[in-house]
Amino acid sequence: MLIQSQIKRVVAVHDLSCMGRVSLMAAVPILSSMGLEVCPLPTALLSCHTQYPEFTFLDLTDEMKRIIANWKSQGFRFNAFYTGYLGSPEQVQVVEDLIRDFRRPTDLTVVDPVLGDNGKLYKGMKAEMVEQMRGLIRLADVITPNMTEMFLLLNRTYRHDNLQDEELKIYLKELSDKGPAIVIVTSVPVIGNPHLTSVYAYNRNGNRFWKVTCPFLPAHYPGTGDAFTSVITGSLMQGDSLPLALDRAAQFTLQGIRSTFGYEYNNMEGIMLEKVLSNLNTPIQVSSYELI
Ligand code: PXL
């Protein structure tokens, strides 16, 4: 009998921001802590993420092409493709080619369509990226837009008040019709309770809708969406069900926010992942998902 490595490998296509725990600096520690090998494919190199007042930005589109060509010629194989913040609209084509060339039928493709938050595009994000992202989600098994990104992908006007379950279910289904079997929408306000926030999800396989609701703390930390989707990716690769993955990701993100919230601190630095990474190896404590 041959003893072969059981470690699964995920390509993480995100920027490398050298300050603030976003993108690769969230995905790498989280996925590694969950027992997965991460192969980073950096999309851009920044001095810090774009919510700081100033940042440097090096677009790595050409280098990505060279890295992928090198991987192809050496026959490297991956079990999952996980994309986040892309450095230029042209990169979407590069990423689509990567997925089409490397993906095998059992592989997982997760697209976090990073575009903006609170009803606005991130600084420097071009409108053309929205167009391109609408194409990229067609190749995904799982997408994880926040509310802002959901409305951008659907080409609808942003709203965040008074969104009822039935209306959200239509939007989730509409996004799934474009390609991804699983659609997860984060940061949905709970009507009448500013202290709560929900995650909604739809799985076309089984035609079921899920909701996880957890406490909302009045602070904004960049990178929480990256942490959330990294846990979803790790959890699904470990073989968890969708509702369990939702619970694990919501709980981890909340733990990260809670462990950071009490400090005098510049929120731009993101959640203190270092304090909560080890929780990824303990069983889920409270299960809170609902079927809706
Ligand atoms: O967390 C999303 C994100 C990723 N990468 C960069 C960002 C942001 C959000 O601001 O600026 C560079």
PDB file of N, CA, C and O in Angstrom, residues 224-254:
ATOM      1  N   THR A 224     -13.270  41.272   7.574  1.00  0.00           N
ATOM      2  CA  THR A 224     -14.175  40.282   8.181  1.00  0.00           C
ATOM      3  C   THR A 224     -14.808  39.406   7.095  1.00  0.00           C
ATOM      4  O   THR A 224     -15.001  38.209   7.299  1.00  0.00           O
ATOM      5  N   GLY A 225     -15.092  40.007   5.932  1.00  0.00           N
ATOM      6  CA  GLY A 225     -15.654  39.216   4.834  1.00  0.00           C
ATOM      7  C   GLY A 225     -14.649  38.175   4.339  1.00  0.00           C
ATOM      8  O   GLY A 225     -15.017  37.044   4.017  1.00  0.00           O
ATOM      9  N   ASP A 226     -13.366  38.554   4.315  1.00  0.00           N
ATOM     10  CA  ASP A 226     -12.325  37.610   3.880  1.00  0.00           C
ATOM     11  C   ASP A 226     -12.197  36.468   4.885  1.00  0.00           C
ATOM     12  O   ASP A 226     -12.034  35.295   4.507  1.00  0.00           O
ATOM     13  N   ALA A 227     -12.263  36.799   6.178  1.00  0.00           N
ATOM     14  CA  ALA A 227     -12.191  35.757   7.209  1.00  0.00           C
ATOM     15  C   ALA A 227     -13.392  34.823   7.076  1.00  0.00           C
ATOM     16  O   ALA A 227     -13.250  33.592   7.084  1.00  0.00           O
ATOM     17  N   PHE A 228     -14.570  35.420   6.899  1.00  0.00           N
ATOM     18  CA  PHE A 228     -15.797  34.624   6.783  1.00  0.00           C
ATOM     19  C   PHE A 228     -15.691  33.622   5.618  1.00  0.00           C
ATOM     20  O   PHE A 228     -15.903  32.420   5.782  1.00  0.00           O
ATOM     21  N   THR A 229     -15.341  34.124   4.429  1.00  0.00           N
ATOM     22  CA  THR A 229     -15.317  33.232   3.254  1.00  0.00           C
ATOM     23  C   THR A 229     -14.180  32.214   3.358  1.00  0.00           C
ATOM     24  O   THR A 229     -14.304  31.093   2.858  1.00  0.00           O
ATOM     25  N   SER A 230     -13.081  32.580   4.016  1.00  0.00           N
ATOM     26  CA  SER A 230     -11.992  31.610   4.195  1.00  0.00           C
ATOM     27  C   SER A 230     -12.471  30.445   5.048  1.00  0.00           C
ATOM     28  O   SER A 230     -12.169  29.279   4.746  1.00  0.00           O
ATOM     29  N   VAL A 231     -13.235  30.732   6.106  1.00  0.00           N
ATOM     30  CA  VAL A 231     -13.746  29.636   6.948  1.00  0.00           C
ATOM     31  C   VAL A 231     -14.768  28.795   6.167  1.00  0.00           C
ATOM     32  O   VAL A 231     -14.759  27.569   6.247  1.00  0.00           O
ATOM     33  N   ILE A 232     -15.621  29.464   5.379  1.00  0.00           N
ATOM     34  CA  ILE A 232     -16.579  28.710   4.546  1.00  0.00           C
ATOM     35  C   ILE A 232     -15.812  27.744   3.636  1.00  0.00           C
ATOM     36  O   ILE A 232     -16.130  26.549   3.541  1.00  0.00           O
ATOM     37  N   THR A 233     -14.769  28.248   2.979  1.00  0.00           N
ATOM     38  CA  THR A 233     -13.990  27.418   2.045  1.00  0.00           C
ATOM     39  C   THR A 233     -13.347  26.245   2.787  1.00  0.00           C
ATOM     40  O   THR A 233     -13.450  25.086   2.344  1.00  0.00           O
ATOM     41  N   GLY A 234     -12.707  26.530   3.928  1.00  0.00           N
ATOM     42  CA  GLY A 234     -12.054  25.469   4.697  1.00  0.00           C
ATOM     43  C   GLY A 234     -13.051  24.434   5.189  1.00  0.00           C
ATOM     44  O   GLY A 234     -12.805  23.222   5.119  1.00  0.00           O
ATOM     45  N   SER A 235     -14.176  24.914   5.641  1.00  0.00           N
ATOM     46  CA  SER A 235     -15.189  24.028   6.211  1.00  0.00           C
ATOM     47  C   SER A 235     -15.774  23.110   5.118  1.00  0.00           C
ATOM     48  O   SER A 235     -15.903  21.890   5.307  1.00  0.00           O
ATOM     49  N   LEU A 236     -16.099  23.680   3.956  1.00  0.00           N
ATOM     50  CA  LEU A 236     -16.641  22.850   2.864  1.00  0.00           C
ATOM     51  C   LEU A 236     -15.582  21.850   2.395  1.00  0.00           C
ATOM     52  O   LEU A 236     -15.890  20.701   2.072  1.00  0.00           O
ATOM     53  N   MET A 237     -14.313  22.268   2.383  1.00  0.00           N
ATOM     54  CA  MET A 237     -13.248  21.332   1.961  1.00  0.00           C
ATOM     55  C   MET A 237     -13.052  20.223   2.985  1.00  0.00           C
ATOM     56  O   MET A 237     -12.609  19.126   2.646  1.00  0.00           O
ATOM     57  N   GLN A 238     -13.372  20.503   4.235  1.00  0.00           N
ATOM     58  CA  GLN A 238     -13.298  19.456   5.259  1.00  0.00           C
ATOM     59  C   GLN A 238     -14.499  18.521   5.201  1.00  0.00           C
ATOM     60  O   GLN A 238     -14.571  17.554   5.948  1.00  0.00           O
ATOM     61  N   GLY A 239     -15.477  18.849   4.347  1.00  0.00           N
ATOM     62  CA  GLY A 239     -16.632  17.967   4.180  1.00  0.00           C
ATOM     63  C   GLY A 239     -17.844  18.342   5.012  1.00  0.00           C
ATOM     64  O   GLY A 239     -18.781  17.557   5.145  1.00  0.00           O
ATOM     65  N   ASP A 240     -17.843  19.549   5.593  1.00  0.00           N
ATOM     66  CA  ASP A 240     -19.010  19.981   6.371  1.00  0.00           C
ATOM     67  C   ASP A 240     -20.194  20.264   5.451  1.00  0.00           C
ATOM     68  O   ASP A 240     -20.027  20.595   4.286  1.00  0.00           O
ATOM     69  N   SER A 241     -21.399  20.196   6.036  1.00  0.00           N
ATOM     70  CA  SER A 241     -22.610  20.593   5.305  1.00  0.00           C
ATOM     71  C   SER A 241     -22.618  22.117   5.185  1.00  0.00           C
ATOM     72  O   SER A 241     -21.906  22.808   5.924  1.00  0.00           O
ATOM     73  N   LEU A 242     -23.463  22.632   4.289  1.00  0.00           N
ATOM     74  CA  LEU A 242     -23.545  24.088   4.146  1.00  0.00           C
ATOM     75  C   LEU A 242     -23.982  24.771   5.444  1.00  0.00           C
ATOM     76  O   LEU A 242     -23.334  25.730   5.881  1.00  0.00           O
ATOM     77  N   PRO A 243     -25.059  24.305   6.133  1.00  0.00           N
ATOM     78  CA  PRO A 243     -25.440  25.032   7.359  1.00  0.00           C
ATOM     79  C   PRO A 243     -24.359  24.988   8.434  1.00  0.00           C
ATOM     80  O   PRO A 243     -24.169  25.967   9.158  1.00  0.00           O
ATOM     81  N   LEU A 244     -23.621  23.907   8.512  1.00  0.00           N
ATOM     82  CA  LEU A 244     -22.545  23.860   9.507  1.00  0.00           C
ATOM     83  C   LEU A 244     -21.424  24.828   9.128  1.00  0.00           C
ATOM     84  O   LEU A 244     -20.879  25.535   9.991  1.00  0.00           O
ATOM     85  N   ALA A 245     -21.104  24.874   7.842  1.00  0.00           N
ATOM     86  CA  ALA A 245     -20.080  25.825   7.379  1.00  0.00           C
ATOM     87  C   ALA A 245     -20.513  27.258   7.700  1.00  0.00           C
ATOM     88  O   ALA A 245     -19.697  28.083   8.127  1.00  0.00           O
ATOM     89  N   LEU A 246     -21.802  27.555   7.524  1.00  0.00           N
ATOM     90  CA  LEU A 246     -22.315  28.902   7.821  1.00  0.00           C
ATOM     91  C   LEU A 246     -22.162  29.210   9.304  1.00  0.00           C
ATOM     92  O   LEU A 246     -21.722  30.294   9.690  1.00  0.00           O
ATOM     93  N   ASP A 247     -22.523  28.241  10.140  1.00  0.00           N
ATOM     94  CA  ASP A 247     -22.384  28.426  11.588  1.00  0.00           C
ATOM     95  C   ASP A 247     -20.931  28.649  11.983  1.00  0.00           C
ATOM     96  O   ASP A 247     -20.619  29.539  12.775  1.00  0.00           O
ATOM     97  N   ARG A 248     -20.040  27.826  11.443  1.00  0.00           N
ATOM     98  CA  ARG A 248     -18.621  27.942  11.811  1.00  0.00           C
ATOM     99  C   ARG A 248     -18.062  29.299  11.390  1.00  0.00           C
ATOM    100  O   ARG A 248     -17.322  29.940  12.128  1.00  0.00           O
ATOM    101  N   ALA A 249     -18.410  29.735  10.167  1.00  0.00           N
ATOM    102  CA  ALA A 249     -17.860  30.989   9.657  1.00  0.00           C
ATOM    103  C   ALA A 249     -18.422  32.185  10.425  1.00  0.00           C
ATOM    104  O   ALA A 249     -17.687  33.119  10.763  1.00  0.00           O
ATOM    105  N   ALA A 250     -19.720  32.152  10.716  1.00  0.00           N
ATOM    106  CA  ALA A 250     -20.332  33.271  11.455  1.00  0.00           C
ATOM    107  C   ALA A 250     -19.753  33.335  12.862  1.00  0.00           C
ATOM    108  O   ALA A 250     -19.404  34.415  13.357  1.00  0.00           O
ATOM    109  N   GLN A 251     -19.628  32.158  13.507  1.00  0.00           N
ATOM    110  CA  GLN A 251     -19.095  32.157  14.876  1.00  0.00           C
ATOM    111  C   GLN A 251     -17.653  32.618  14.933  1.00  0.00           C
ATOM    112  O   GLN A 251     -17.268  33.392  15.806  1.00  0.00           O
ATOM    113  N   PHE A 252     -16.849  32.164  13.977  1.00  0.00           N
ATOM    114  CA  PHE A 252     -15.433  32.558  13.979  1.00  0.00           C
ATOM    115  C   PHE A 252     -15.302  34.074  13.780  1.00  0.00           C
ATOM    116  O   PHE A 252     -14.520  34.734  14.462  1.00  0.00           O
ATOM    117  N   THR A 253     -16.087  34.606  12.846  1.00  0.00           N
ATOM    118  CA  THR A 253     -16.007  36.041  12.574  1.00  0.00           C
ATOM    119  C   THR A 253     -16.436  36.834  13.816  1.00  0.00           C
ATOM    120  O   THR A 253     -15.793  37.810  14.203  1.00  0.00           O
ATOM    121  N   LEU A 254     -17.504  36.368  14.459  1.00  0.00           N
ATOM    122  CA  LEU A 254     -17.967  37.048  15.675  1.00  0.00           C
ATOM    123  C   LEU A 254     -16.911  36.955  16.784  1.00  0.00           C
ATOM    124  O   LEU A 254     -16.631  37.944  17.476  1.00  0.00           O
TER     125      LEU A 254
END
